[in-house]
Coordinates of C-alpha atoms in Angstrom, one line a residue:
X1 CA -234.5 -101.7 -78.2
X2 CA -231.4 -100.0 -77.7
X3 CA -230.3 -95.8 -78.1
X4 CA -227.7 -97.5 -81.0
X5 CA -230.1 -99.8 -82.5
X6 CA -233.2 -97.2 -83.1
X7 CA -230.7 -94.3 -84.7
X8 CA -229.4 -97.4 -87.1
X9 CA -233.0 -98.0 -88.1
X10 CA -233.6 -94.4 -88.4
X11 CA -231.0 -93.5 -90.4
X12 CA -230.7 -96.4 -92.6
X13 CA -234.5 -95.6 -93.1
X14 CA -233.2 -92.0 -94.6
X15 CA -230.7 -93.2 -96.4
X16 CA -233.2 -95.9 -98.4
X17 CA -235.9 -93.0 -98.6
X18 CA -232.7 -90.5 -100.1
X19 CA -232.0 -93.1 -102.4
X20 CA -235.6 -93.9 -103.6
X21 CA -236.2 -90.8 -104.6
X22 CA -232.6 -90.4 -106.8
X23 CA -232.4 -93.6 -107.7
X24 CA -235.8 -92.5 -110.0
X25 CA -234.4 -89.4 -111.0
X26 CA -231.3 -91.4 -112.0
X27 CA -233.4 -94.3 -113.9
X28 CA -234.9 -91.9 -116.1
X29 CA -231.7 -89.9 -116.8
X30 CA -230.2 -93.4 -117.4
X31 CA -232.7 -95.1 -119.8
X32 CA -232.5 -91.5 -121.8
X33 CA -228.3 -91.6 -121.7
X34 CA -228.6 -95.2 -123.4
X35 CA -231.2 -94.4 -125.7
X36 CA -228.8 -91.2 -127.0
X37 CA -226.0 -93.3 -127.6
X38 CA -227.5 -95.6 -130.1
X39 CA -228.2 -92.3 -132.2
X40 CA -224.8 -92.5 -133.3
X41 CA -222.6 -95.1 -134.7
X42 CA -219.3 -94.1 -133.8
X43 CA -217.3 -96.4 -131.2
X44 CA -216.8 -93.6 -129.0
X45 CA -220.3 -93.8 -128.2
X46 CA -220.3 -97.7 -127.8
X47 CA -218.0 -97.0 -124.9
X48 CA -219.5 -94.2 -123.2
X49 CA -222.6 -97.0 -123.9
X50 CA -220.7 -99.6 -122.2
X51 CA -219.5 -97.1 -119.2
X52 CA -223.6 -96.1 -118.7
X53 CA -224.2 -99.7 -118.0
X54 CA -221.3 -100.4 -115.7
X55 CA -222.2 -97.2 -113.9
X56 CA -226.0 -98.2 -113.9
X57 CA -225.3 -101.8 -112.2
X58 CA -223.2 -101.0 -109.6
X59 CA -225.7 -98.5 -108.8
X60 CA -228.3 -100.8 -108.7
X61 CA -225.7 -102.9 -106.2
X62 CA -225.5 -100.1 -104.0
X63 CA -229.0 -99.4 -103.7
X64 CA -229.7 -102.9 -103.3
X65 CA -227.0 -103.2 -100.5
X66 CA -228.7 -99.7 -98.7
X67 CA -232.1 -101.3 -98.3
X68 CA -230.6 -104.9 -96.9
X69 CA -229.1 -102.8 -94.4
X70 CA -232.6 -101.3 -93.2
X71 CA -234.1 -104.7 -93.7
X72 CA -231.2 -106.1 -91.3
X73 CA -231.6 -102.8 -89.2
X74 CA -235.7 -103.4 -88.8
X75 CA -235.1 -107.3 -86.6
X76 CA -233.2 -105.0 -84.4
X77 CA -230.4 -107.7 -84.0
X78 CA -227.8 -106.6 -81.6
X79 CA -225.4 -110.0 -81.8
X80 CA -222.1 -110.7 -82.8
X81 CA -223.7 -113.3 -85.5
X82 CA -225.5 -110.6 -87.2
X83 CA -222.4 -108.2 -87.1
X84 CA -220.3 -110.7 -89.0
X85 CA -222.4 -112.1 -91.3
X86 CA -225.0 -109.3 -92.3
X87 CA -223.2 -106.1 -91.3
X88 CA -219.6 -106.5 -92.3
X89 CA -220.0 -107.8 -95.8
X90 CA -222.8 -104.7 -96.4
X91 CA -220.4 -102.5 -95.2
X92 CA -217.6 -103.7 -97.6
X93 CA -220.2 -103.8 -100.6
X94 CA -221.4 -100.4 -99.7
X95 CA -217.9 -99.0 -99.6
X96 CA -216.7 -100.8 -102.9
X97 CA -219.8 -100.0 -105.2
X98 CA -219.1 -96.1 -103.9
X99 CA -215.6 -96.5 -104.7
X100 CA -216.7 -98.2 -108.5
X101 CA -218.9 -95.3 -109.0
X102 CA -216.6 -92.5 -108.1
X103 CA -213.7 -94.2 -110.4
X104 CA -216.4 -94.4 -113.5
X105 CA -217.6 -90.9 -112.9
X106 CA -214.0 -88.9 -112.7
X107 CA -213.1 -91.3 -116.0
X108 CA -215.7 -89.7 -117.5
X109 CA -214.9 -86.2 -116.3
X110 CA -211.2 -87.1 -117.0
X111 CA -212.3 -87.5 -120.4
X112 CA -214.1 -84.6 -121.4
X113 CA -211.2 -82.8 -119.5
X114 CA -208.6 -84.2 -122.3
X115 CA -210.6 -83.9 -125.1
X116 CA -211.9 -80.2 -124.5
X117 CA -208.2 -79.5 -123.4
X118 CA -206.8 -80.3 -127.2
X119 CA -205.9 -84.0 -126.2
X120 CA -202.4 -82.5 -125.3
X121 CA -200.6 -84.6 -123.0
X122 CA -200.8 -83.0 -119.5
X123 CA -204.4 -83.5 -120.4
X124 CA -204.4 -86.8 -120.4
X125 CA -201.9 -87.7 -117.8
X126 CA -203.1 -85.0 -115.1
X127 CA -206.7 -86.2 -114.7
X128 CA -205.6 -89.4 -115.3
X129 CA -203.6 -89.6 -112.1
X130 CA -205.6 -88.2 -110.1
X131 CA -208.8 -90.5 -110.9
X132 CA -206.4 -93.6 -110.4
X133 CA -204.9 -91.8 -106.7
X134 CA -208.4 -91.3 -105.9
X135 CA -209.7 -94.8 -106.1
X136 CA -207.0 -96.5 -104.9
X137 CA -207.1 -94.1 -101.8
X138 CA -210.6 -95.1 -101.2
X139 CA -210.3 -98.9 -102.1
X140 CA -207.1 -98.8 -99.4
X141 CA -210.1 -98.6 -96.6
X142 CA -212.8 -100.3 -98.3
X143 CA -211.8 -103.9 -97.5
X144 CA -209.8 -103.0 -94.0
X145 CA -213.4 -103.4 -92.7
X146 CA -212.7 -107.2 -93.3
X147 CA -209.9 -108.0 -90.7
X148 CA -213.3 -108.0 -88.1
X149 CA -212.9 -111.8 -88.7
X150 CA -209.7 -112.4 -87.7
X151 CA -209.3 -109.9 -84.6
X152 CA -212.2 -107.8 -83.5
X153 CA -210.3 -106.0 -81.1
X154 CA -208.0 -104.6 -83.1
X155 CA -210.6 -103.8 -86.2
X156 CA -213.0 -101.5 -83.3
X157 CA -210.0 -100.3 -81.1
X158 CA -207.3 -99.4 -83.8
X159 CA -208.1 -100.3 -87.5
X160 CA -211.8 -98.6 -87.5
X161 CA -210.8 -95.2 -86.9
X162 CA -207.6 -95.2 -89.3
X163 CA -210.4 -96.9 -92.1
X164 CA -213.1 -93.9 -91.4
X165 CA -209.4 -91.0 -91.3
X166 CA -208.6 -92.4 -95.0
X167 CA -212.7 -92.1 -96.3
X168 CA -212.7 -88.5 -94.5
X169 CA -209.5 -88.1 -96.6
X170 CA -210.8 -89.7 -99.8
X171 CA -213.7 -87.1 -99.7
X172 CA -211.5 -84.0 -99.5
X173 CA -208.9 -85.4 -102.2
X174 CA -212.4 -86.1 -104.2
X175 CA -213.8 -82.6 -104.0
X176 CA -210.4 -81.2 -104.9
X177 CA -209.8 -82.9 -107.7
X178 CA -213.3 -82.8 -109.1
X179 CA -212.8 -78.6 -108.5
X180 CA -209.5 -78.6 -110.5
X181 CA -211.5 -80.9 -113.4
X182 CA -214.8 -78.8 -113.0
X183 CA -213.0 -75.7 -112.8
X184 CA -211.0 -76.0 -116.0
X185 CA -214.2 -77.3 -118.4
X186 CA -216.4 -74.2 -117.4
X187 CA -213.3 -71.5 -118.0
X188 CA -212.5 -73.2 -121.4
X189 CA -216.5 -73.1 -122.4
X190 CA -216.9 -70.1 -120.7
X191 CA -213.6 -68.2 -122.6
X192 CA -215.2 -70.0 -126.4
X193 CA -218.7 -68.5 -125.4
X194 CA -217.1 -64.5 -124.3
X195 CA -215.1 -65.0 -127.6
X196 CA -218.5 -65.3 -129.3
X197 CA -219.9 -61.9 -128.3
X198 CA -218.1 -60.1 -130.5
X199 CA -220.0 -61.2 -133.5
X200 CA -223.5 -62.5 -132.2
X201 CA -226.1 -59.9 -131.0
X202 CA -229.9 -59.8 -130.0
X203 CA -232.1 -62.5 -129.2
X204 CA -229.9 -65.5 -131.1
X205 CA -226.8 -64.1 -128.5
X206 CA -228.7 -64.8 -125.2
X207 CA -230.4 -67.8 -126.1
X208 CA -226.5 -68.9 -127.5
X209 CA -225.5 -67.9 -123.7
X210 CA -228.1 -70.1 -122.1
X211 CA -227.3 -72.8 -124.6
X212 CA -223.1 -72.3 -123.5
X213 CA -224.4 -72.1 -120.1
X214 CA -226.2 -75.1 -119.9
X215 CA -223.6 -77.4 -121.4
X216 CA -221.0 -76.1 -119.6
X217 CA -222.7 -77.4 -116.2
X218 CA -223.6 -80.5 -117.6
X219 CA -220.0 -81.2 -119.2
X220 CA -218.0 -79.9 -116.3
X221 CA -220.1 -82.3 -113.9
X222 CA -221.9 -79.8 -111.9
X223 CA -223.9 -81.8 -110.4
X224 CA -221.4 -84.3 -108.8
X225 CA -219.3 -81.0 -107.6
X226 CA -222.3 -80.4 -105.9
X227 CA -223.0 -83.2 -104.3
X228 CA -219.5 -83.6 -103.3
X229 CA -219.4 -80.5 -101.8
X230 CA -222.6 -81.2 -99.5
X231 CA -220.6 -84.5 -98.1
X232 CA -217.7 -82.0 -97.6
X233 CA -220.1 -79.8 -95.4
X234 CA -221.5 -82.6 -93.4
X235 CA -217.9 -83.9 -92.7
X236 CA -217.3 -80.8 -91.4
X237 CA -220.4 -80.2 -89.6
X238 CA -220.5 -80.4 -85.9
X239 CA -222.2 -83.8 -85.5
X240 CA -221.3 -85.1 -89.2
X241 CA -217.7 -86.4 -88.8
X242 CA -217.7 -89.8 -90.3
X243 CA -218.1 -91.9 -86.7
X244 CA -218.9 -95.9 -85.8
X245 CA -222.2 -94.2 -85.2
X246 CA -224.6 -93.0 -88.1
X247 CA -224.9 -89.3 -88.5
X248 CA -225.6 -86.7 -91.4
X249 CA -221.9 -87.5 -92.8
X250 CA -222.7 -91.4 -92.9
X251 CA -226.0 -90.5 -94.6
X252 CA -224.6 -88.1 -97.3
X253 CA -221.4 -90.7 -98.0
X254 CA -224.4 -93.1 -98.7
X255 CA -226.0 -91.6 -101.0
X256 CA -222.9 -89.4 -103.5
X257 CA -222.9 -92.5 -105.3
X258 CA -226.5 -91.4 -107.3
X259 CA -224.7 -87.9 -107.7
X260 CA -222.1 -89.7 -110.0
X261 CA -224.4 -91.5 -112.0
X262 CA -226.6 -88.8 -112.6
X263 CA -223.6 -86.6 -113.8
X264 CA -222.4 -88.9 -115.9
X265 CA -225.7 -90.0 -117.3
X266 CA -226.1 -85.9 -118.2
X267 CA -222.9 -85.7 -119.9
X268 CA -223.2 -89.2 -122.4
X269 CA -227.1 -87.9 -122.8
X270 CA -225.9 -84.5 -124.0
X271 CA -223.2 -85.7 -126.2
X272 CA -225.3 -87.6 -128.0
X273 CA -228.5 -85.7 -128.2
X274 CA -225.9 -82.6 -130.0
X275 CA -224.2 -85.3 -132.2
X276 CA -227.2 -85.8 -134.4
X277 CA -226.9 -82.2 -135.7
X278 CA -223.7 -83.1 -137.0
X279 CA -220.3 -80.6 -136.8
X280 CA -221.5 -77.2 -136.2
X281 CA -219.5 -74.0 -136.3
X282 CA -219.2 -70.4 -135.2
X283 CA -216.8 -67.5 -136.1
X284 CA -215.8 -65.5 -133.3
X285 CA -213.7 -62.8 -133.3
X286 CA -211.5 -61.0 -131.1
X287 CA -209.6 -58.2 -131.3
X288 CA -206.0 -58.5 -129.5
X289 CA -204.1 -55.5 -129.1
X290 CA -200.2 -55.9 -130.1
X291 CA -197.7 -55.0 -127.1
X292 CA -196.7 -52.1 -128.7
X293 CA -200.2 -50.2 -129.0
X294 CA -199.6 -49.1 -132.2
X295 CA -202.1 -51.1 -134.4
X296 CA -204.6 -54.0 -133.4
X297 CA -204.5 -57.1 -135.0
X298 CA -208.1 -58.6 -136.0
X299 CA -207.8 -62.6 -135.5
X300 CA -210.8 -64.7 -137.0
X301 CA -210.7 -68.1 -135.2
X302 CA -213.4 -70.9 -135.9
X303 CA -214.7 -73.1 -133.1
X304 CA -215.8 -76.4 -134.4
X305 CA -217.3 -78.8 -132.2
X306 CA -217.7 -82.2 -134.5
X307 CA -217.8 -85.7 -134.0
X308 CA -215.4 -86.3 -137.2
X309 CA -213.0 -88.4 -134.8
X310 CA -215.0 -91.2 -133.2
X311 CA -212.5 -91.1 -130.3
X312 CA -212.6 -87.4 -129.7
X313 CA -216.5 -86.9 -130.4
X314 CA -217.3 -83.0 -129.7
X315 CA -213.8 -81.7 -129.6
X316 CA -213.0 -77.9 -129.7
X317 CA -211.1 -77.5 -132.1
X318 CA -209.5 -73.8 -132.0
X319 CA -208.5 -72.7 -134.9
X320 CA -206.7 -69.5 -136.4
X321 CA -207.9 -67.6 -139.6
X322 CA -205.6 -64.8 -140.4

């Protein structure tokens, strides 16, 4: 057995082991995301229904296509045979399933982005752009990996290392437009939930902050920030550049794809776990001092979170009592 053939079968056997264990983590979020969305019947929550399934099989793809890679990897098959007809095509499924998963995940982001954001249009076109730049960045590389049929030279001398340059690429583009998306959801829950202290004290207040807290890391997609940001680290590590040769940044690219799923499985889960209490709302108000100094000026504003529009489910409405 060769040096290159052991670390394959050692770090393909992470990888599977990695993706056991979230895949579970991920089933049960899954099965509980469905279930949630048949607790209302709105069609907003059809689709989000439809986009948790979509998500959920080309999961199931990917983590299918990870452990035919460490079956392949265990016969320790060095030839040109195996390349082409095992390795290749696992390659390209590996890399399009990751791509599908990323796209469905920042839609989803994209959407809570417009809706919390007033459903104004820079809202809608500005994550919209961005998740459409991002896959078709990624899916640019995903199916150069295919031109190792028609000249193998020129795929390992000069096509390879442009292919792994644009997934190094799609990674960073990915973590700054996930911050941007991230970013804005927690200030604009964040702002609603400092509004509210004005009028909420004692014990109801701090269990209202956890509350605010918690859905504000589930709806700004916390957890695929996070796991975005580790692939970010092990791109940068010493040893984790994206490479022919498996490393910590081949592992962690393998495996982001359960990050989006479980994000997205928090976020439809959450929506539709609140939506059974029906529209709820709070008074906050805030004092705002008029640019003269001479008087302040007490606005009362109502936050309403309902699911009165089946399109724009949960939407923060902010609006002004004088």
């Amino acid at each position: 057995m060769s040096a290159e053939t052991l670390q394959t079968l050692n770090i393909t056997a992470i990888i599977l082991a990695s993706l056991s264990g979230l895949f579970g983590v991920y089933f049960v979020l899954f099965v509980l995301a469905i279930w949630s969305t048949y607790r209302q019947d709105v069609m907003s929550s059809k689709r989000l229904r439809w986009v948790t399934i979509a998500l959920f099989l080309d999961l199931l793809a990917h983590f299918i296509t990870r452990s035919l890679e460490f079956s392949r990897a265990r016969l320790q098959n060095d030839s040109d045979k195996e390349l082409l007809k095992w390795s290749i095509p696992l390659t390209v499924v590996g890399n399009v399933t990751t791509t599908i998963a990323g796209l469905l995940s920042d839609g989803t982001l994209a959407w809570r982005f417009y809706i919390i954001f007033g459903k104004t249009k820079w809202a809608l076109y500005f994550p919209a752009v961005g998740t459409l730049l991002n896959a078709l960045l990624c899916w640019s590389a995903d199916f150069q990996h295919l031109a190792a049929y028609s000249n193998r030279e020129f795929y390992e001398n000069r096509l390879l290392p442009v292919t792994l340059d644009i997934t190094v690429a799609w990674g960073f583009f990915m973590f700054s437009f996930n911050s941007l998306l991230t970013g804005g959801i927690l200030y604009k829950i964040i702002w609603a939930n400092r509004a509210l202290q004005g009028i909420r004290t004692g014990g109801g207040w701090v269990s209202q902050k956890y509350r605010t807290a918690l859905r504000a890391l589930v709806e700004a997609a916390v957890v695929t920030w996070i796991g975005i940001l580790i692939c970010e680290i092990a791109l940068l590590a010493p040893t984790g550049h994206v490479t022919t040769n498996p490393n910590i940044g081949y592992i962690v690219v393998a495996i982001i794809p359960i990050f989006f799923g479980i994000s997205q499985s928090l976020i439809t889960a959450r929506l539709g776990l609140v939506r059974e209490t029906g529209s709820t709302e709070a008074t906050v108000y805030a004092s705002q001092e008029s640019s003269n100094r001479r008087a302040n000026t007490l606005n009362v504003y109502t936050v309403t979170e309902t699911s009165r529009d089946a399109d724009s489910q949960t939407m923060m409405d902010f609006e002004v009592k004088v």
